[in-house]
Coordinates of C-alpha atoms in Angstrom, one line a residue:
X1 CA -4.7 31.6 5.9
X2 CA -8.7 30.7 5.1
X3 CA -7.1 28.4 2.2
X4 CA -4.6 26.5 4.8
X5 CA -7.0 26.0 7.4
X6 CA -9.6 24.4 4.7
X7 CA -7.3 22.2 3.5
X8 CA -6.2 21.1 6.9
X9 CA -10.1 20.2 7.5
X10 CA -10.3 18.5 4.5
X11 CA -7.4 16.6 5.4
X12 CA -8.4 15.1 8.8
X13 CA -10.5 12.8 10.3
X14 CA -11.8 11.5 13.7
X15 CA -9.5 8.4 12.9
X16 CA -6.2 9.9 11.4
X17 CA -5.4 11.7 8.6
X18 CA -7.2 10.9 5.2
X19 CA -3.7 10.4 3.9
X20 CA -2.9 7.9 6.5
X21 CA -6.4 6.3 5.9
X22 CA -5.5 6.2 2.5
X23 CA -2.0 4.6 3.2
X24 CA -4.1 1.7 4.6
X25 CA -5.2 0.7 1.0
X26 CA -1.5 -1.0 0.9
X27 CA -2.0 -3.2 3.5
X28 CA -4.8 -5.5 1.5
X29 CA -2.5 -4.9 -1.8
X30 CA 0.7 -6.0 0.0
X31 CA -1.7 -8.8 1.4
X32 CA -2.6 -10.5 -2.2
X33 CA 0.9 -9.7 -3.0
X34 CA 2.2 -12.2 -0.2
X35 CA -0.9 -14.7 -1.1
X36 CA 0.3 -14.6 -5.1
X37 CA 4.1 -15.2 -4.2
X38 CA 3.2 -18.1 -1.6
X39 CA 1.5 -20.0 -4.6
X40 CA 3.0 -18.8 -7.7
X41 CA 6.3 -17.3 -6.8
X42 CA 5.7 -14.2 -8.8
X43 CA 3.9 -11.0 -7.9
X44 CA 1.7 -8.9 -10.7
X45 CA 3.9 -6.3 -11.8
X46 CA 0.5 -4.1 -12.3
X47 CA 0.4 -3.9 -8.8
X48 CA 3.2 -1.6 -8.1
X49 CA 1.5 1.3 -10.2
X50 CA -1.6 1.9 -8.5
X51 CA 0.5 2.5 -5.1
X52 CA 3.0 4.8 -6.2
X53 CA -0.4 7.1 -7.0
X54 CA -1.9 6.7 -3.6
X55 CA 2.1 7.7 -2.0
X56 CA 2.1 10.6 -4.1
X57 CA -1.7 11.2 -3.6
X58 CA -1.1 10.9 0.4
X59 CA 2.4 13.0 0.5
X60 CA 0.3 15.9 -1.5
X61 CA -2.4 15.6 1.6
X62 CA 0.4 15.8 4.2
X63 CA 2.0 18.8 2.6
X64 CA -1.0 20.5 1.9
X65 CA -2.2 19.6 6.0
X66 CA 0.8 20.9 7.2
X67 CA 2.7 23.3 4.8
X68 CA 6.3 23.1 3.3
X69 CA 7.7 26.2 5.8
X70 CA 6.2 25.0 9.3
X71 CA 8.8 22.9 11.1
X72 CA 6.2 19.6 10.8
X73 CA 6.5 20.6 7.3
X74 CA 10.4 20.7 7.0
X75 CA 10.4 17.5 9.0
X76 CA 8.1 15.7 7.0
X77 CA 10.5 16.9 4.2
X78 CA 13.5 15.6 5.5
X79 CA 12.2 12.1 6.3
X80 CA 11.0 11.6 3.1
X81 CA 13.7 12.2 1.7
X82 CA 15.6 9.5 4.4
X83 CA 13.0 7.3 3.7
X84 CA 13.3 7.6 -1.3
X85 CA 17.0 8.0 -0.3
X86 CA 17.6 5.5 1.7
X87 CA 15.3 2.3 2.1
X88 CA 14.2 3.2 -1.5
X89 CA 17.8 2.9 -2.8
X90 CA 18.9 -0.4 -0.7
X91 CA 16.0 -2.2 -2.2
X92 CA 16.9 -0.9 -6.0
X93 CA 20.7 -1.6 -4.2
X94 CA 19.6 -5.3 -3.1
X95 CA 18.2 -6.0 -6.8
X96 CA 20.9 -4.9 -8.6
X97 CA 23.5 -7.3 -6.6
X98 CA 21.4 -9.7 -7.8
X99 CA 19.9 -10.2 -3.2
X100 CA 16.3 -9.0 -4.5
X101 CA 14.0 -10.6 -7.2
X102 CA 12.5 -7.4 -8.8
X103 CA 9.6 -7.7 -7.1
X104 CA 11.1 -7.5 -3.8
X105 CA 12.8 -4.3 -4.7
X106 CA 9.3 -2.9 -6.1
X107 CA 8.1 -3.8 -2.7
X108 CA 10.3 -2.3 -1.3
X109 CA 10.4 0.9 -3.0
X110 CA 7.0 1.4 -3.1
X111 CA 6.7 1.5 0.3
X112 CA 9.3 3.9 0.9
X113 CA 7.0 6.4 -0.9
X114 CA 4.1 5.7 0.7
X115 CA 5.2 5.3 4.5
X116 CA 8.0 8.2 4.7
X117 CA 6.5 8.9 8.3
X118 CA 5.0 7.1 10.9
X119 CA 1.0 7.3 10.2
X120 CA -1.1 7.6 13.3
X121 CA -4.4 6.1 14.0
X122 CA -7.4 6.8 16.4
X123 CA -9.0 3.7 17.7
X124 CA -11.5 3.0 20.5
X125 CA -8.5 1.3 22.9
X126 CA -5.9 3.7 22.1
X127 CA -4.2 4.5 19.2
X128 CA -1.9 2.7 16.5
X129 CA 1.4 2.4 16.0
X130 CA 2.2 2.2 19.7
X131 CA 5.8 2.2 19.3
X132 CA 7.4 4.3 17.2
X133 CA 11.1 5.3 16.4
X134 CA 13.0 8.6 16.8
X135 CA 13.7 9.2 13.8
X136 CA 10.5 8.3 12.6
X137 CA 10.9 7.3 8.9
X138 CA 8.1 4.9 9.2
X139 CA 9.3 2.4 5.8
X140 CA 12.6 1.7 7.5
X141 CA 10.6 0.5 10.6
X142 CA 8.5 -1.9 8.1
X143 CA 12.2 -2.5 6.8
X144 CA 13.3 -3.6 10.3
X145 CA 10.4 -5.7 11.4
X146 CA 10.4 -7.2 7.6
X147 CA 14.2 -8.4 9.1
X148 CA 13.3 -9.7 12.4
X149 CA 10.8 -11.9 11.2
X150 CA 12.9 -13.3 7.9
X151 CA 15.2 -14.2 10.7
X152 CA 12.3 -16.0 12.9
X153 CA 11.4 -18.2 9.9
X154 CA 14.8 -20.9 10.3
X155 CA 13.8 -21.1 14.2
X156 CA 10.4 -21.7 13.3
X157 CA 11.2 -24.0 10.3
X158 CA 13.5 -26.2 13.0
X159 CA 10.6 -26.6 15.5
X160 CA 8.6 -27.7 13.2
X161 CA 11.4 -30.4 11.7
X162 CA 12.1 -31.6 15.2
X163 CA 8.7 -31.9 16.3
X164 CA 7.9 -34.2 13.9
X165 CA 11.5 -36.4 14.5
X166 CA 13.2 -34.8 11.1
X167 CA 16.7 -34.3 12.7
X168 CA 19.0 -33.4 10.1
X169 CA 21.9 -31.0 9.1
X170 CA 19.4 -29.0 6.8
X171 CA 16.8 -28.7 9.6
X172 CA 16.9 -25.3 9.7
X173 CA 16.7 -24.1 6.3
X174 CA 14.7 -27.2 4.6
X175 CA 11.8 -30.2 4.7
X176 CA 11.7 -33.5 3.7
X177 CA 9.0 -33.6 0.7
X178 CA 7.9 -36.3 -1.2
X179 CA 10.2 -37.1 -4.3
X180 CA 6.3 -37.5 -6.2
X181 CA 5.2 -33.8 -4.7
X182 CA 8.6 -32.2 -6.2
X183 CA 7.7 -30.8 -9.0
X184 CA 4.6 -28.9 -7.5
X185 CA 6.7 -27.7 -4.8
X186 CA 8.5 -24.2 -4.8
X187 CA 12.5 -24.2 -3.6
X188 CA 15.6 -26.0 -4.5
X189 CA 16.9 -29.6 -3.4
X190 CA 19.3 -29.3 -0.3
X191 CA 20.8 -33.1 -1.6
X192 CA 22.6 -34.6 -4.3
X193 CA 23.4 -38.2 -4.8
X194 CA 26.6 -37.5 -2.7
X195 CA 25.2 -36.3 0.2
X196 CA 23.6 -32.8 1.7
X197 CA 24.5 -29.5 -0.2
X198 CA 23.3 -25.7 0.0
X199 CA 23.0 -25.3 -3.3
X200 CA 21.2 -27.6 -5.0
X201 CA 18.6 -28.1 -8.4
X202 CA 16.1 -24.9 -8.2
X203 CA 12.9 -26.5 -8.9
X204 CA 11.5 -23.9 -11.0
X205 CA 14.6 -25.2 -13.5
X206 CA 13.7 -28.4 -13.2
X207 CA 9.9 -27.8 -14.2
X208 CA 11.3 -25.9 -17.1
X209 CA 13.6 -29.0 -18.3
X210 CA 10.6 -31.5 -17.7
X211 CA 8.4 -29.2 -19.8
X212 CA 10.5 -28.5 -22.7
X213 CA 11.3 -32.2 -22.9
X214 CA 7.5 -32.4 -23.1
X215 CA 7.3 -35.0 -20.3
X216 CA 7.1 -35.7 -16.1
X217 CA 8.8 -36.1 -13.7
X218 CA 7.3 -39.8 -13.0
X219 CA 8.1 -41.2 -16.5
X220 CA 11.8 -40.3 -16.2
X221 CA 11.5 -42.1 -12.3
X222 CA 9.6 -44.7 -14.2
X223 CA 12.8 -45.5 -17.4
X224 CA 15.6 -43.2 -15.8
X225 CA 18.0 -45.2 -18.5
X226 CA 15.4 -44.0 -21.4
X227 CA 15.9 -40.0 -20.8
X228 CA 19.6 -40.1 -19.4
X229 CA 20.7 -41.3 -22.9
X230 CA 21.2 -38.4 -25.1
X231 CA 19.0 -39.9 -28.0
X232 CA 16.2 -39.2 -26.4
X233 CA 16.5 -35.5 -26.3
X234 CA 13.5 -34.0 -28.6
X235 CA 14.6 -32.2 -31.6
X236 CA 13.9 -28.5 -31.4
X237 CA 10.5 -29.0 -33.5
X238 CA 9.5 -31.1 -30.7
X239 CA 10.7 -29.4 -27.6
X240 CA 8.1 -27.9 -25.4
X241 CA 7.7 -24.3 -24.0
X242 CA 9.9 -24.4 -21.0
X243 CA 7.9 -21.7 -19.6
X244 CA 9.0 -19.7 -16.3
X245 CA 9.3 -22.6 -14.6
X246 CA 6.0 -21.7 -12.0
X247 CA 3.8 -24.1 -10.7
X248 CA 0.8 -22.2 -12.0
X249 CA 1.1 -21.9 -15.4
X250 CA -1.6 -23.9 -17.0
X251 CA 0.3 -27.6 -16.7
X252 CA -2.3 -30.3 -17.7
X253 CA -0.7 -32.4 -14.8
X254 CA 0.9 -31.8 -11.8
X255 CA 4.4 -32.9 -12.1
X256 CA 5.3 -31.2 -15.0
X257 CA 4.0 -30.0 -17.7
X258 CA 2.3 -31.6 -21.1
X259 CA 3.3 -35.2 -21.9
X260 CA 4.5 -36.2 -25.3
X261 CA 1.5 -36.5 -26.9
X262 CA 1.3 -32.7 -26.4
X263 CA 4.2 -32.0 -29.0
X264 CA 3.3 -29.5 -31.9
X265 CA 1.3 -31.1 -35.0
X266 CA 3.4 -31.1 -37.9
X267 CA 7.1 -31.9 -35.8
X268 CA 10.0 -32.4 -37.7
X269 CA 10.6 -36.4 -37.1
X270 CA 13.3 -36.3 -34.5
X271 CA 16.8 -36.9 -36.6
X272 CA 19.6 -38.9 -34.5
X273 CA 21.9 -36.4 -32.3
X274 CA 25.8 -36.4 -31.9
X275 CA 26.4 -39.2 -29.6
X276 CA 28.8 -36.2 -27.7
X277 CA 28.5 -32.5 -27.3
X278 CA 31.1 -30.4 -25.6
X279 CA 30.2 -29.8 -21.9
X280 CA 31.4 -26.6 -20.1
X281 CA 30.5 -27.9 -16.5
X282 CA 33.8 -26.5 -15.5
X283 CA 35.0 -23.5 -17.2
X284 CA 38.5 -23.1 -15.8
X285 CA 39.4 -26.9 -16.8
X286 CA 40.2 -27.8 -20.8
X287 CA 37.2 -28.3 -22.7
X288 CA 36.1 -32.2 -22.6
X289 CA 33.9 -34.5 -24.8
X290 CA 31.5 -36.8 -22.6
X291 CA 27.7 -38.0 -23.9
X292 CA 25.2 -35.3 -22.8
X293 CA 23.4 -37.5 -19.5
X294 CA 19.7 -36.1 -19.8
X295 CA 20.2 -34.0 -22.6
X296 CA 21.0 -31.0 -19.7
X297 CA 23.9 -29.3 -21.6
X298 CA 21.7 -29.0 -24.5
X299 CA 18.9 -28.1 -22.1
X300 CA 20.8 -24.8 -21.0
X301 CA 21.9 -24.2 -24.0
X302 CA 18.9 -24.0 -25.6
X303 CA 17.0 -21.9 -23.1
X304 CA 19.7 -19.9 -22.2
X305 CA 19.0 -19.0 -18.5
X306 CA 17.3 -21.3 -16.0
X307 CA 18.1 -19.4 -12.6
X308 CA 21.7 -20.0 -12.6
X309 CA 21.4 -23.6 -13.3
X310 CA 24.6 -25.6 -14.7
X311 CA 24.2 -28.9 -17.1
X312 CA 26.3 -30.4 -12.9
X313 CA 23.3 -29.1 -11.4
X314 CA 20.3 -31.1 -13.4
X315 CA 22.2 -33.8 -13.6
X316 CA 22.9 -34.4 -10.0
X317 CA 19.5 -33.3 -9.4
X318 CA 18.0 -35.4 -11.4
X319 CA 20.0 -38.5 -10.4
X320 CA 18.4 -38.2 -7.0
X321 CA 14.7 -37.7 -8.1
X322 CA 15.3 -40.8 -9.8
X323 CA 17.1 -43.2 -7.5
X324 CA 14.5 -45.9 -7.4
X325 CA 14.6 -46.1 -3.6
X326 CA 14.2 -42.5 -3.0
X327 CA 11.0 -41.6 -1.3
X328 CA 11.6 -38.6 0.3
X329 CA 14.2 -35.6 -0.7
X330 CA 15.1 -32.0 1.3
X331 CA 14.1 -29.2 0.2
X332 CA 14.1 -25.8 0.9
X333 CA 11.1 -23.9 0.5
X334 CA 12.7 -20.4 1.0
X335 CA 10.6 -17.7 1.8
X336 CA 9.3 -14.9 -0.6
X337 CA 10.6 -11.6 0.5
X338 CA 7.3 -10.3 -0.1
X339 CA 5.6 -12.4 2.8
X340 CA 8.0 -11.3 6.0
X341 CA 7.4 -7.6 4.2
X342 CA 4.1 -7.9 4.5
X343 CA 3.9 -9.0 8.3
X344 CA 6.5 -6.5 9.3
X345 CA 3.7 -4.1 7.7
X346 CA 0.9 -5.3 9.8
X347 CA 3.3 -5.2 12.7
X348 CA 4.7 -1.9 12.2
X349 CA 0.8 -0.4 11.9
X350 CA -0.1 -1.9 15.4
X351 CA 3.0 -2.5 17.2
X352 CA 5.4 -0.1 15.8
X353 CA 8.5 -0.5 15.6
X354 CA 9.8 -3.9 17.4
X355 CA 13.4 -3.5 17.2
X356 CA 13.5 -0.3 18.9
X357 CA 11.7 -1.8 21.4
X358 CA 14.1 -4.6 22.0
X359 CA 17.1 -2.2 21.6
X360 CA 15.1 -0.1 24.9
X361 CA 14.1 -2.6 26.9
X362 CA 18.1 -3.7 26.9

């Protein structure tokens, strides 16, 4: 009894628990998380690591604060079990359907171990979260709010288009951006040379081609005839590190990547390709013989993955980025899971839990 009643001592504070206090460490993790896959698109896998200690670190205080046979104790077993079993297993779920980048699911994970319950905190005005579910498994809250404001971002996105006079069909889901800015922008082009699509070049694929062909995206605008033929494509002595196709990954220049007079020392002299390769644009049609335009089929074939991009989808892509009246393209920026995941976090922590607030308040 002496034991129990020193480690519940040991495990409060005047402003919460020092397992909740500890959960707060999270929030500035989850916060350079959101900055990092703003700008780079990719989030430190190191990350993850350090907060799956301070869960288990803070789910050992809780159990030790309140024991595994009191009935706080069986609850706090039960929702943490809710919580790994079932937020914890849609995110791993969402990744392996291929929804979630694998940072996403991390996030998403983690935080399922280290919010299984709602935290409290003590603050001079009252105290934090002030709204807070029945069944209170705290991560699907965050889950919740993470939902709510993915699904504020198009309405936001369109204000902001018609505001400025951009009345379009992609309104909602893209900008206009500067065909120069392109390759330093994050997203995938909403328009092809035959009008508006939803599926269009991903950007971080087209940085990739401009980088292993060792060259920018304003030289090909500058001699689009030069790199559509074929013979231009680099020999693979000469071809550049395609990279991951981030913006922020040492590029001497903006647009993308090193320029030809960054190719190895010592390249084999370039020999003269087949004046046709094989395409396999479309797979369920008999195999036809056309010239490689842009050197894309050996692009994908050489790199092997470049985020589902077909030797159609550079093409068209990069027929657009080089009409030579083309100012302005759409884009769509998307929006990193991580960033809505990390406001639904601050939210849930002050707020609580907004759609259950809605859902009573109808």
């Amino acid at each position: 009894m002496f034991g129990f009643e020193l480690a519940r001592v040991a495990t409060t504070t005047g402003y919460g628990t020092v397992a909740d206090l500890l959960r707060l460490l999270v929030v500035p993790a989850f916060g350079y998380a959101a900055y990092h896959d703003i700008r780079t698109r990719r989030v430190d896998g190191r990350l993850w690591a350090p907060l799956v200690v301070i869960g288990l670190v803070a789910l050992l205080l809780d159990f030790s604060r309140v024991g595994l046979t009191s009935f706080t104790g069986e609850q706090l077993l039960v929702r943490t079990g809710v919580s790994l079993g079932l937020v914890g297993s849609l995110g791993y779920l969402f990744w392996r359907l291929g929804a979630f980048g694998g940072a996403d699911a991390k996030a998403i994970m983690t935080l399922s171990l280290c919010f299984p319950v709602s935290p409290s905190y003590l603050l001079p005005f009252g105290t934090v979260p002030e709204v807070r579910a029945t069944l209170g498994v705290f991560s699907l809250t965050i889950l919740t709010n993470t939902v709510l404001a993915g699904l504020a971002y198009p309405l936001v996105l369109a204000a902001g288009n018609a505001v400025r006079g951009r009345l379009a069909p992609p309104m909602f889901i893209g900008r206009p951006v500067r065909v120069d800015a392109v390759a330093g922008t994050y997203g995938s082009l909403l328009e092809t040379p035959d009008g508006f699509t939803r599926r269009g070049l991903d950007l971080d694929a087209l940085r990739m081609y401009l980088r292993w062909r060792g060259t920018t995206l304003s030289a090909a605008r500058d001699d689009p005839g030069r790199f559509r033929d074929p013979d231009s494509v680099p020999t693979p002595g000469e071809r550049g590190d395609p990279t991951s196709g981030s913006v922020a990954e040492g590029d001497p220049v903006a647009d993308g990547g090193p320029t030809a007079d960054d190719a190895p020392q010592g390249a084999t002299p370039r020999a003269p390709p087949a004046p046709c390769v094989p395409t396999t644009d479309t797979p369920a049609t008999p195999a036809v013989h056309r010239v490689d335009e842009w050197g894309a089929a050996t692009f994908l074939d050489d790199v092997g993955y470049a985020y589902g991009t077909t030797p159609a989808d550079l093409r068209a892509g990069l027929e657009l980025l080089t009409e030579p009246d083309r100012d302005r393209v759409w884009v769509s920026p998307g929006i990193p899971f991580v960033v809505p995941m990390f406001v639904g976090l601050l939210v849930a922590l002050t707020l609580g839990d907004v759609l259950f607030a809605l859902v009573n308040g109808l």
